[in-house]
C-alpha cells in the first residue's frame, strides 16, 4: 500500500522562523517607564538596521527597539530571501518629482546596487551567517510577450544607471544553461542579487545589537505616539527621537490609508536529491523569478530545497495582516502548479506553506520621512523589495535624524509621499480587480502565444503606477 504524503506545515510564521523556533533568542516584555535617546518601533530589518547605525554613529546613545510580537514576526522573517538591487518604487516617478530628473533616480539605483554588497560586507565583518551567497538573479520569460517586457525592462534599467555588466539579456539556450526551464523563451540575468536565510539575518542582527547595548523588547506593542511619549500596554517611554519601522503593520501609527498590507504567500519543498537538481539544471545559487504579471520569486536554499512565492489572495478586507500566516490550499495549489510548470515531470513535495504582508503605498513607491519638529520618522512602502530597502532606509533615517549629510539623505525617495489609498470597499475592489486583470492577461498571453503585452495588463499596471 502506498503511504499517504504528510500534510505540509502551514503558517507558524513560515519555514524560516519555524525552523529556528527551538533556538531563537527571546527578549523581555517592556513594563514600567523609561527615557531613551532613540525609540524604534518594529523589530524587523528596518528597525534593527536603524539601531545598528545609530549605535555605530554614537555608541553612548540609549536605543530601545519595541516589537509588538517577536522580532522578525512580519515580512522580515517570512520573505523570499532576496537581497537585490531593485529600489522600492517607480524610478520614472522619482525622476519626475525629485527635481533632479533621471540623475536622481540613477543615484537611487546606484545606492541599492551598493547596498547589496554593503550588507554582505557587514555580515562578514560581524560574523553573521545567514546562508548568504551572491550568485545573481534570473528572470525567465515563458511567453514571447514576456520576453518583450524583459527587453523593455532591461532598457529601463540601463536608462536608470545599471550597465550591461549589471543586467543583460539571455537567449533561450543561454538561459537553459543556467536553469533548464523547458518553456523559457529567454530572460534576464541580474548580477547584484544574493540569496539569504531571512530569519538568520534577523537573529544575527539582534544578537549584534544586544552586544552593542541596544535594548530589545518583544510583546511590547506601542499603541500611540503623543509628542515624545510612547504609550504601551504596560508602560510609557519618553524618547528624544522615534522611528516607526512597522511596514505592512503601520496602519495604527501612520494611518490606515497611508499604506496597506499586501499579502504574499510562499511554500518550500522538501529537500531535493542531487539527481533531481541535475534534472532541473539549477546547478548554481541564483535567485529565480519570471516575467508574468502574476510573477513568482524563488531561491535554492542552503539545505537543498526550492522556496517559491507568489501573491495568492492579495489583500484582506480592512487591511488585515493575517496573523501567523496560515495559507489557503488554493494558494498552495496555485504556487505548486507554477513550480511544476517550470520543471515538468518532477514530483515536488511541499513541506511548509505560509503567508505574510508587505507594505504598499497607493503608487507602490516607498519613502523615508523625518520630521525634525516632532522628532518622529519612518521608512516604509518597500512593496516586496524590502531586504535591501530596509538597510538603506534604516541607515538613511539615522543620518537624517542625527543631521549627518550623505549620498543617501538626498535620494529622491527621501520625503516622498504618495496619495492616500481609497476607503473600503473601493480599496478591496481595486486591489483584487488589478490582480484579476493581471491573471487574465497571463492566461491570454499564454493561450494565444502573444508577442505583445495584453491591454488589460497595461491598464492594470498604469492604474497601480507600476509602469516605467
Short mmCIF file of C-alpha atoms in Angstrom, two decimals:
data_model
loop_
_atom_site.label_atom_id
_atom_site.label_comp_id
_atom_site.label_asym_id
_atom_site.label_seq_id
_atom_site.Cartn_x
_atom_site.Cartn_y
_atom_site.Cartn_z
CA UNK A 1 0.00 0.00 0.00
CA UNK A 2 1.33 3.44 -0.92
CA UNK A 3 1.84 5.67 2.09
CA UNK A 4 -0.06 8.96 2.15
CA UNK A 5 2.06 12.08 1.88
CA UNK A 6 2.34 14.03 5.11
CA UNK A 7 0.25 17.19 5.32
CA UNK A 8 2.52 20.23 4.85
CA UNK A 9 3.03 22.57 7.77
CA UNK A 10 1.04 25.76 7.36
CA UNK A 11 1.58 29.17 8.88
CA UNK A 12 3.65 29.16 12.09
CA UNK A 13 5.38 32.33 10.81
CA UNK A 14 6.76 30.30 7.92
CA UNK A 15 9.58 27.89 7.20
CA UNK A 16 12.45 30.22 8.08
CA UNK A 17 11.12 31.15 11.51
CA UNK A 18 9.70 27.74 12.39
CA UNK A 19 12.99 26.05 11.55
CA UNK A 20 14.79 28.15 14.16
CA UNK A 21 11.99 28.18 16.76
CA UNK A 22 13.81 25.90 19.20
CA UNK A 23 16.90 28.10 19.21
CA UNK A 24 15.51 31.58 18.69
CA UNK A 25 16.60 34.34 21.04
CA UNK A 26 13.91 35.77 23.31
CA UNK A 27 13.62 39.23 24.78
CA UNK A 28 11.66 40.65 27.71
CA UNK A 29 8.36 42.47 27.63
CA UNK A 30 8.58 46.16 28.42
CA UNK A 31 6.88 47.32 31.61
CA UNK A 32 7.07 50.48 33.62
CA UNK A 33 8.60 53.74 32.43
CA UNK A 34 11.83 54.68 30.70
CA UNK A 35 13.56 57.51 28.90
CA UNK A 36 15.73 56.88 25.81
CA UNK A 37 17.55 58.84 23.16
CA UNK A 38 16.03 56.76 20.35
CA UNK A 39 12.93 54.58 20.39
CA UNK A 40 12.42 52.27 17.44
CA UNK A 41 9.00 50.75 16.86
CA UNK A 42 9.24 47.46 14.99
CA UNK A 43 11.69 44.58 15.35
CA UNK A 44 12.19 43.82 11.67
CA UNK A 45 15.03 44.66 9.31
CA UNK A 46 14.42 48.42 9.20
CA UNK A 47 14.31 48.84 12.95
CA UNK A 48 17.30 46.58 13.54
CA UNK A 49 19.43 48.30 10.89
CA UNK A 50 18.44 51.71 12.27
CA UNK A 51 19.51 50.63 15.75
CA UNK A 52 22.79 49.30 14.35
CA UNK A 53 23.71 52.52 12.57
CA UNK A 54 22.59 54.72 15.47
CA UNK A 55 24.96 52.89 17.83
CA UNK A 56 27.73 52.94 15.23
CA UNK A 57 27.27 56.70 14.92
CA UNK A 58 27.20 57.32 18.67
CA UNK A 59 27.82 54.34 20.97
CA UNK A 60 26.66 56.26 24.03
CA UNK A 61 23.10 56.65 22.71
CA UNK A 62 20.40 54.82 24.63
CA UNK A 63 18.47 52.90 21.95
CA UNK A 64 15.44 50.65 22.51
CA UNK A 65 13.54 48.51 19.99
CA UNK A 66 9.88 47.77 20.75
CA UNK A 67 8.35 44.80 18.91
CA UNK A 68 4.65 44.01 19.28
CA UNK A 69 5.09 40.27 18.71
CA UNK A 70 8.56 38.73 18.34
CA UNK A 71 11.47 40.03 16.31
CA UNK A 72 11.13 39.08 12.66
CA UNK A 73 7.39 38.45 13.07
CA UNK A 74 6.46 40.37 9.93
CA UNK A 75 7.92 40.40 6.44
CA UNK A 76 11.49 40.30 7.75
CA UNK A 77 11.06 36.71 8.92
CA UNK A 78 8.83 35.46 6.11
CA UNK A 79 10.21 36.89 2.84
CA UNK A 80 11.82 35.16 -0.13
CA UNK A 81 15.39 35.88 0.93
CA UNK A 82 16.36 38.14 -1.99
CA UNK A 83 18.98 40.77 -1.22
CA UNK A 84 18.53 42.57 -4.53
CA UNK A 85 19.36 45.95 -6.06
CA UNK A 86 15.78 46.77 -7.07
CA UNK A 87 14.57 50.04 -5.47
CA UNK A 88 11.10 50.07 -3.89
CA UNK A 89 9.23 52.10 -6.43
CA UNK A 90 8.91 53.53 -9.88
CA UNK A 91 12.16 55.16 -10.97
CA UNK A 92 10.33 57.24 -13.57
CA UNK A 93 8.13 58.73 -10.85
CA UNK A 94 11.09 59.52 -8.61
CA UNK A 95 12.84 61.15 -11.57
CA UNK A 96 9.78 63.25 -12.35
CA UNK A 97 9.04 64.55 -8.83
CA UNK A 98 12.53 64.87 -7.38
CA UNK A 99 13.69 67.94 -9.23
CA UNK A 100 16.84 66.04 -10.12
CA UNK A 101 15.38 64.19 -13.10
CA UNK A 102 16.87 60.96 -14.35
CA UNK A 103 20.13 61.56 -12.49
CA UNK A 104 18.28 61.48 -9.16
CA UNK A 105 16.81 58.08 -9.96
CA UNK A 106 20.21 56.87 -11.15
CA UNK A 107 21.63 57.85 -7.77
CA UNK A 108 18.85 55.90 -6.04
CA UNK A 109 19.54 52.88 -8.21
CA UNK A 110 23.27 53.02 -7.52
CA UNK A 111 22.68 53.24 -3.78
CA UNK A 112 20.73 50.00 -3.94
CA UNK A 113 23.46 48.35 -6.00
CA UNK A 114 25.98 49.42 -3.37
CA UNK A 115 23.59 48.31 -0.64
CA UNK A 116 23.75 44.66 -1.67
CA UNK A 117 27.50 44.46 -1.18
CA UNK A 118 27.39 46.67 1.91
CA UNK A 119 25.03 44.27 3.67
CA UNK A 120 27.19 41.30 2.70
CA UNK A 121 30.30 43.10 3.95
CA UNK A 122 28.67 43.86 7.31
CA UNK A 123 27.52 40.27 7.72
CA UNK A 124 31.07 39.09 7.11
CA UNK A 125 32.57 41.68 9.45
CA UNK A 126 30.09 40.94 12.23
CA UNK A 127 30.30 37.18 11.78
CA UNK A 128 26.62 36.71 10.87
CA UNK A 129 25.89 33.51 8.96
CA UNK A 130 22.60 33.97 7.11
CA UNK A 131 23.37 31.46 4.32
CA UNK A 132 24.21 34.48 2.16
CA UNK A 133 25.57 33.86 -1.32
CA UNK A 134 25.76 36.39 -4.15
CA UNK A 135 25.13 34.47 -7.38
CA UNK A 136 22.76 36.92 -9.10
CA UNK A 137 19.17 36.53 -10.21
CA UNK A 138 17.50 35.14 -13.33
CA UNK A 139 14.16 36.32 -14.72
CA UNK A 140 12.51 33.82 -17.06
CA UNK A 141 10.20 34.70 -19.95
CA UNK A 142 7.68 31.94 -20.61
CA UNK A 143 5.95 33.81 -23.44
CA UNK A 144 7.07 35.98 -26.31
CA UNK A 145 5.13 38.87 -24.77
CA UNK A 146 7.01 38.30 -21.52
CA UNK A 147 10.33 38.38 -23.33
CA UNK A 148 9.34 41.69 -24.90
CA UNK A 149 8.64 43.08 -21.44
CA UNK A 150 12.06 41.97 -20.27
CA UNK A 151 13.73 43.76 -23.18
CA UNK A 152 11.88 46.94 -22.19
CA UNK A 153 12.81 46.34 -18.54
CA UNK A 154 16.47 45.99 -19.44
CA UNK A 155 16.34 49.22 -21.44
CA UNK A 156 14.80 50.98 -18.42
CA UNK A 157 17.47 49.51 -16.16
CA UNK A 158 20.17 50.90 -18.42
CA UNK A 159 18.42 54.27 -18.53
CA UNK A 160 18.42 54.46 -14.73
CA UNK A 161 22.04 53.60 -14.22
CA UNK A 162 22.59 49.87 -14.48
CA UNK A 163 25.17 48.69 -17.01
CA UNK A 164 25.29 45.73 -19.36
CA UNK A 165 27.51 44.03 -16.82
CA UNK A 166 24.81 44.58 -14.16
CA UNK A 167 21.92 43.24 -16.24
CA UNK A 168 21.87 41.58 -19.65
CA UNK A 169 19.57 39.57 -21.87
CA UNK A 170 19.88 35.80 -22.27
CA UNK A 171 18.54 33.85 -25.22
CA UNK A 172 16.78 30.52 -24.75
CA UNK A 173 19.94 28.39 -24.84
CA UNK A 174 21.89 30.72 -22.58
CA UNK A 175 19.09 30.69 -20.03
CA UNK A 176 18.72 26.92 -20.09
CA UNK A 177 22.44 26.58 -19.48
CA UNK A 178 21.80 28.36 -16.18
CA UNK A 179 18.45 26.75 -15.22
CA UNK A 180 16.80 24.27 -17.54
CA UNK A 181 13.24 25.58 -17.79
CA UNK A 182 11.71 23.81 -20.77
CA UNK A 183 9.24 26.55 -21.76
CA UNK A 184 11.58 29.52 -21.47
CA UNK A 185 12.00 31.92 -24.41
CA UNK A 186 14.92 33.72 -22.82
CA UNK A 187 15.37 36.04 -19.88
CA UNK A 188 17.47 38.47 -17.91
CA UNK A 189 20.43 38.00 -15.61
CA UNK A 190 20.97 40.46 -12.75
CA UNK A 191 24.42 40.48 -11.20
CA UNK A 192 23.61 42.27 -7.96
CA UNK A 193 21.43 39.84 -6.03
CA UNK A 194 22.21 37.46 -3.18
CA UNK A 195 20.30 34.62 -1.60
CA UNK A 196 19.98 34.52 2.18
CA UNK A 197 18.00 32.99 5.05
CA UNK A 198 15.66 35.75 6.29
CA UNK A 199 15.29 34.62 9.91
CA UNK A 200 19.02 34.02 10.37
CA UNK A 201 19.59 37.61 9.29
CA UNK A 202 17.05 38.88 11.85
CA UNK A 203 18.52 36.89 14.72
CA UNK A 204 22.09 37.66 13.72
CA UNK A 205 21.41 41.39 13.70
CA UNK A 206 19.56 41.23 17.02
CA UNK A 207 22.46 39.38 18.64
CA UNK A 208 24.93 42.02 17.47
CA UNK A 209 22.64 44.80 18.75
CA UNK A 210 22.44 43.37 22.26
CA UNK A 211 26.23 43.22 22.34
CA UNK A 212 26.24 46.91 21.37
CA UNK A 213 23.96 47.81 24.27
CA UNK A 214 20.63 48.11 22.44
CA UNK A 215 17.57 47.14 24.48
CA UNK A 216 15.15 44.87 22.59
CA UNK A 217 11.63 44.23 23.86
CA UNK A 218 9.16 41.67 22.50
CA UNK A 219 5.43 41.50 23.15
CA UNK A 220 5.61 45.28 23.60
CA UNK A 221 3.10 46.96 21.32
CA UNK A 222 3.21 50.74 21.02
CA UNK A 223 -0.40 51.86 20.90
CA UNK A 224 0.16 55.55 20.32
CA UNK A 225 2.73 58.30 19.98
CA UNK A 226 1.95 61.68 21.54
CA UNK A 227 4.81 64.08 21.02
CA UNK A 228 7.84 62.40 22.54
CA UNK A 229 5.76 59.94 24.60
CA UNK A 230 5.13 56.34 23.52
CA UNK A 231 2.29 54.57 25.26
CA UNK A 232 2.44 50.78 25.52
CA UNK A 233 0.06 48.29 27.13
CA UNK A 234 2.17 48.12 30.29
CA UNK A 235 4.25 51.21 30.27
CA UNK A 236 5.32 54.52 28.89
CA UNK A 237 8.51 55.68 27.20
CA UNK A 238 9.83 59.17 26.67
CA UNK A 239 12.05 59.36 23.59
CA UNK A 240 14.05 62.22 22.16
CA UNK A 241 13.63 60.64 18.72
CA UNK A 242 11.25 57.95 17.48
CA UNK A 243 11.42 55.80 14.34
CA UNK A 244 8.30 53.99 13.09
CA UNK A 245 9.58 50.88 11.28
CA UNK A 246 6.46 48.74 11.05
CA UNK A 247 5.99 48.39 7.26
CA UNK A 248 2.78 46.44 6.50
CA UNK A 249 1.65 46.79 10.12
CA UNK A 250 1.80 50.59 10.12
CA UNK A 251 -1.91 51.38 9.94
CA UNK A 252 -2.42 52.13 13.63
CA UNK A 253 0.52 54.51 13.85
CA UNK A 254 0.75 56.05 10.38
CA UNK A 255 -2.89 55.88 9.28
CA UNK A 256 -4.86 53.09 7.63
CA UNK A 257 -4.76 54.75 4.20
CA UNK A 258 -1.07 55.70 4.15
CA UNK A 259 -0.02 52.22 3.11
CA UNK A 260 -1.75 48.87 3.14
CA UNK A 261 -0.67 45.27 3.81
CA UNK A 262 -0.49 43.29 0.56
CA UNK A 263 -0.35 39.55 1.09
CA UNK A 264 2.36 37.35 -0.41
CA UNK A 265 2.47 33.58 0.02
CA UNK A 266 5.32 31.09 -0.09
CA UNK A 267 5.99 27.40 0.06
CA UNK A 268 9.12 25.35 0.40
CA UNK A 269 9.68 21.87 -0.95
CA UNK A 270 11.26 19.01 0.89
CA UNK A 271 15.00 18.67 0.15
CA UNK A 272 15.67 17.53 -3.41
CA UNK A 273 18.14 14.83 -4.31
CA UNK A 274 21.25 15.67 -6.30
CA UNK A 275 19.75 13.65 -9.16
CA UNK A 276 16.68 15.91 -9.22
CA UNK A 277 18.86 19.02 -9.11
CA UNK A 278 20.72 17.72 -12.13
CA UNK A 279 17.41 17.10 -13.93
CA UNK A 280 16.17 20.62 -13.43
CA UNK A 281 19.60 22.03 -14.19
CA UNK A 282 19.62 24.54 -11.35
CA UNK A 283 23.26 23.98 -10.51
CA UNK A 284 24.10 27.39 -9.11
CA UNK A 285 22.64 29.51 -6.31
CA UNK A 286 20.92 32.11 -8.49
CA UNK A 287 17.60 33.51 -7.39
CA UNK A 288 14.80 32.92 -9.92
CA UNK A 289 11.68 34.84 -10.92
CA UNK A 290 9.62 35.22 -14.09
CA UNK A 291 8.13 37.89 -16.33
CA UNK A 292 4.46 37.01 -15.74
CA UNK A 293 2.21 39.76 -14.41
CA UNK A 294 1.40 37.42 -11.50
CA UNK A 295 5.10 36.67 -11.07
CA UNK A 296 6.88 34.28 -8.74
CA UNK A 297 10.19 34.56 -6.89
CA UNK A 298 12.29 31.67 -5.65
CA UNK A 299 15.64 30.52 -4.36
CA UNK A 300 17.63 27.33 -3.89
CA UNK A 301 18.06 27.05 -0.12
CA UNK A 302 21.25 26.06 1.69
CA UNK A 303 19.73 22.68 2.58
CA UNK A 304 18.71 21.82 -0.99
CA UNK A 305 15.08 22.90 -1.21
CA UNK A 306 13.21 25.27 -3.51
CA UNK A 307 11.49 28.15 -1.72
CA UNK A 308 8.99 29.83 -4.04
CA UNK A 309 6.49 32.62 -3.54
CA UNK A 310 3.66 34.44 -5.29
CA UNK A 311 0.70 36.62 -4.47
CA UNK A 312 -2.22 34.18 -3.94
CA UNK A 313 -5.02 36.14 -2.22
CA UNK A 314 -3.51 39.62 -2.40
CA UNK A 315 -5.45 41.65 0.13
CA UNK A 316 -7.77 41.16 3.11
CA UNK A 317 -10.72 43.48 3.57
CA UNK A 318 -9.99 46.22 6.08
CA UNK A 319 -6.21 45.77 5.77
CA UNK A 320 -6.00 42.50 7.69
CA UNK A 321 -2.46 41.29 8.33
CA UNK A 322 -3.06 37.54 8.52
CA UNK A 323 -1.64 36.60 11.91
CA UNK A 324 0.87 33.76 11.82
CA UNK A 325 0.41 33.25 8.09
CA UNK A 326 -1.92 30.30 7.52
CA UNK A 327 -2.35 29.90 3.76
CA UNK A 328 -5.37 28.72 1.77
CA UNK A 329 -4.98 25.41 -0.04
CA UNK A 330 -5.96 27.12 -3.28
CA UNK A 331 -2.89 29.36 -2.96
CA UNK A 332 -0.64 26.40 -2.18
CA UNK A 333 -2.02 24.63 -5.27
CA UNK A 334 -1.52 27.73 -7.43
CA UNK A 335 2.14 28.17 -6.50
CA UNK A 336 2.80 24.42 -6.68
CA UNK A 337 1.34 24.31 -10.19
CA UNK A 338 3.59 27.18 -11.24
CA UNK A 339 6.65 25.36 -9.93
CA UNK A 340 5.72 22.13 -11.72
CA UNK A 341 5.15 24.05 -14.95
CA UNK A 342 8.76 25.20 -14.76
CA UNK A 343 10.07 21.66 -14.31
CA UNK A 344 7.54 19.16 -15.72
CA UNK A 345 7.95 15.56 -14.66
CA UNK A 346 9.43 16.38 -11.24
CA UNK A 347 7.29 15.40 -8.26
CA UNK A 348 7.87 18.13 -5.71
CA UNK A 349 6.61 17.59 -2.18
CA UNK A 350 5.55 20.70 -0.29
CA UNK A 351 6.99 20.79 3.22
CA UNK A 352 5.73 24.14 4.53
CA UNK A 353 3.43 26.91 3.28
CA UNK A 354 2.96 30.36 4.75
CA UNK A 355 1.93 33.94 4.03
CA UNK A 356 3.00 37.39 5.14
CA UNK A 357 2.28 41.02 4.32
CA UNK A 358 4.36 43.74 2.72
CA UNK A 359 3.70 47.46 2.91
CA UNK A 360 2.42 49.16 -0.24
CA UNK A 361 1.60 52.81 -0.86
CA UNK A 362 -1.03 53.90 -3.38
CA UNK A 363 1.53 54.21 -6.16
CA UNK A 364 3.87 51.43 -4.92
CA UNK A 365 6.66 53.92 -4.15
CA UNK A 366 8.45 53.74 -0.80
CA UNK A 367 9.62 56.70 1.21
CA UNK A 368 11.85 57.76 4.09
CA UNK A 369 10.48 60.57 6.25
CA UNK A 370 11.97 62.57 9.11
CA UNK A 371 10.21 65.45 10.87
CA UNK A 372 12.66 67.47 12.93
CA UNK A 373 9.92 69.35 14.77
CA UNK A 374 8.18 66.26 16.14
CA UNK A 375 11.26 64.07 16.35
CA UNK A 376 9.43 61.26 14.55
CA UNK A 377 10.50 59.45 11.36
CA UNK A 378 9.57 56.42 9.30
CA UNK A 379 10.79 54.26 6.43
CA UNK A 380 8.08 52.21 4.73
CA UNK A 381 6.42 51.13 1.50
CA UNK A 382 9.01 48.64 0.24
CA UNK A 383 6.47 46.79 -1.94
CA UNK A 384 8.31 43.49 -1.91
CA UNK A 385 11.87 44.82 -2.24
CA UNK A 386 12.42 45.18 1.47
CA UNK A 387 15.58 43.25 2.28
CA UNK A 388 17.88 45.88 0.77
CA UNK A 389 15.41 48.75 1.16
CA UNK A 390 15.28 48.19 4.94
CA UNK A 391 19.06 48.51 5.12
CA UNK A 392 19.13 51.70 3.04
CA UNK A 393 16.02 53.11 4.72
CA UNK A 394 17.13 52.39 8.27
CA UNK A 395 20.56 53.86 7.66
CA UNK A 396 19.07 56.94 5.98
CA UNK A 397 16.70 57.54 8.91
CA UNK A 398 19.64 57.66 11.29
CA UNK A 399 21.54 60.09 9.07
CA UNK A 400 18.51 62.38 8.72
CA UNK A 401 17.64 62.33 12.41
CA UNK A 402 21.20 62.98 13.57
CA UNK A 403 21.93 65.55 10.85
CA UNK A 404 24.55 63.54 9.02
CA UNK A 405 24.63 64.54 5.36
CA UNK A 406 25.38 61.66 2.99
CA UNK A 407 24.69 60.41 -0.51
CA UNK A 408 21.57 58.76 0.94
CA UNK A 409 19.95 61.81 2.53
CA UNK A 410 19.35 63.50 -0.84
CA UNK A 411 17.91 60.49 -2.67
CA UNK A 412 14.50 61.06 -4.29
CA UNK A 413 12.60 58.69 -2.02
CA UNK A 414 13.52 60.85 0.99
CA UNK A 415 10.41 62.87 1.80
CA UNK A 416 8.37 61.27 -0.98
CA UNK A 417 4.69 60.79 -0.15
CA UNK A 418 2.12 59.00 -2.26
CA UNK A 419 -1.52 59.98 -2.19
CA UNK A 420 -3.69 58.06 0.25
CA UNK A 421 -5.43 54.82 -0.55
CA UNK A 422 -9.17 54.84 -1.23
CA UNK A 423 -11.58 53.92 1.56
CA UNK A 424 -13.18 50.50 1.77
CA UNK A 425 -14.77 48.81 -0.11
CA UNK A 426 -13.22 50.65 -3.07
CA UNK A 427 -9.74 49.71 -1.83
CA UNK A 428 -10.55 45.99 -1.69
CA UNK A 429 -12.26 46.05 -5.07
CA UNK A 430 -9.38 47.96 -6.67
CA UNK A 431 -6.60 45.69 -5.41
CA UNK A 432 -8.43 42.49 -6.26
CA UNK A 433 -9.51 43.91 -9.60
CA UNK A 434 -5.91 44.78 -10.51
CA UNK A 435 -4.66 41.27 -9.71
CA UNK A 436 -7.59 39.75 -11.55
CA UNK A 437 -6.64 41.75 -14.64
CA UNK A 438 -3.07 40.52 -14.34
CA UNK A 439 -4.21 36.89 -14.04
CA UNK A 440 -6.45 37.14 -17.11
CA UNK A 441 -3.65 38.84 -19.04
CA UNK A 442 -1.23 35.98 -18.24
CA UNK A 443 -3.74 33.40 -19.44
CA UNK A 444 -4.43 35.39 -22.61
CA UNK A 445 -0.75 35.73 -23.49
CA UNK A 446 -0.03 32.03 -22.90
CA UNK A 447 -3.02 30.70 -24.83
CA UNK A 448 -2.54 32.99 -27.83
CA UNK A 449 1.25 32.94 -27.86
CA UNK A 450 1.07 36.72 -27.87
CA UNK A 451 4.03 38.83 -28.86
CA UNK A 452 2.71 41.93 -27.10
CA UNK A 453 1.60 42.57 -23.54
CA UNK A 454 -2.16 42.38 -23.05
CA UNK A 455 -4.03 45.69 -22.97
CA UNK A 456 -5.64 44.52 -19.71
CA UNK A 457 -2.22 44.21 -18.07
CA UNK A 458 -1.14 47.59 -19.40
CA UNK A 459 -4.25 49.14 -17.92
CA UNK A 460 -3.72 47.43 -14.56
CA UNK A 461 -0.06 48.45 -14.47
CA UNK A 462 -0.80 52.09 -15.18
CA UNK A 463 -3.67 52.07 -12.69
CA UNK A 464 -1.28 50.92 -9.96
CA UNK A 465 1.56 53.23 -11.02
CA UNK A 466 3.89 50.34 -11.87
CA UNK A 467 4.70 51.30 -15.46
CA UNK A 468 8.07 52.99 -16.01
#
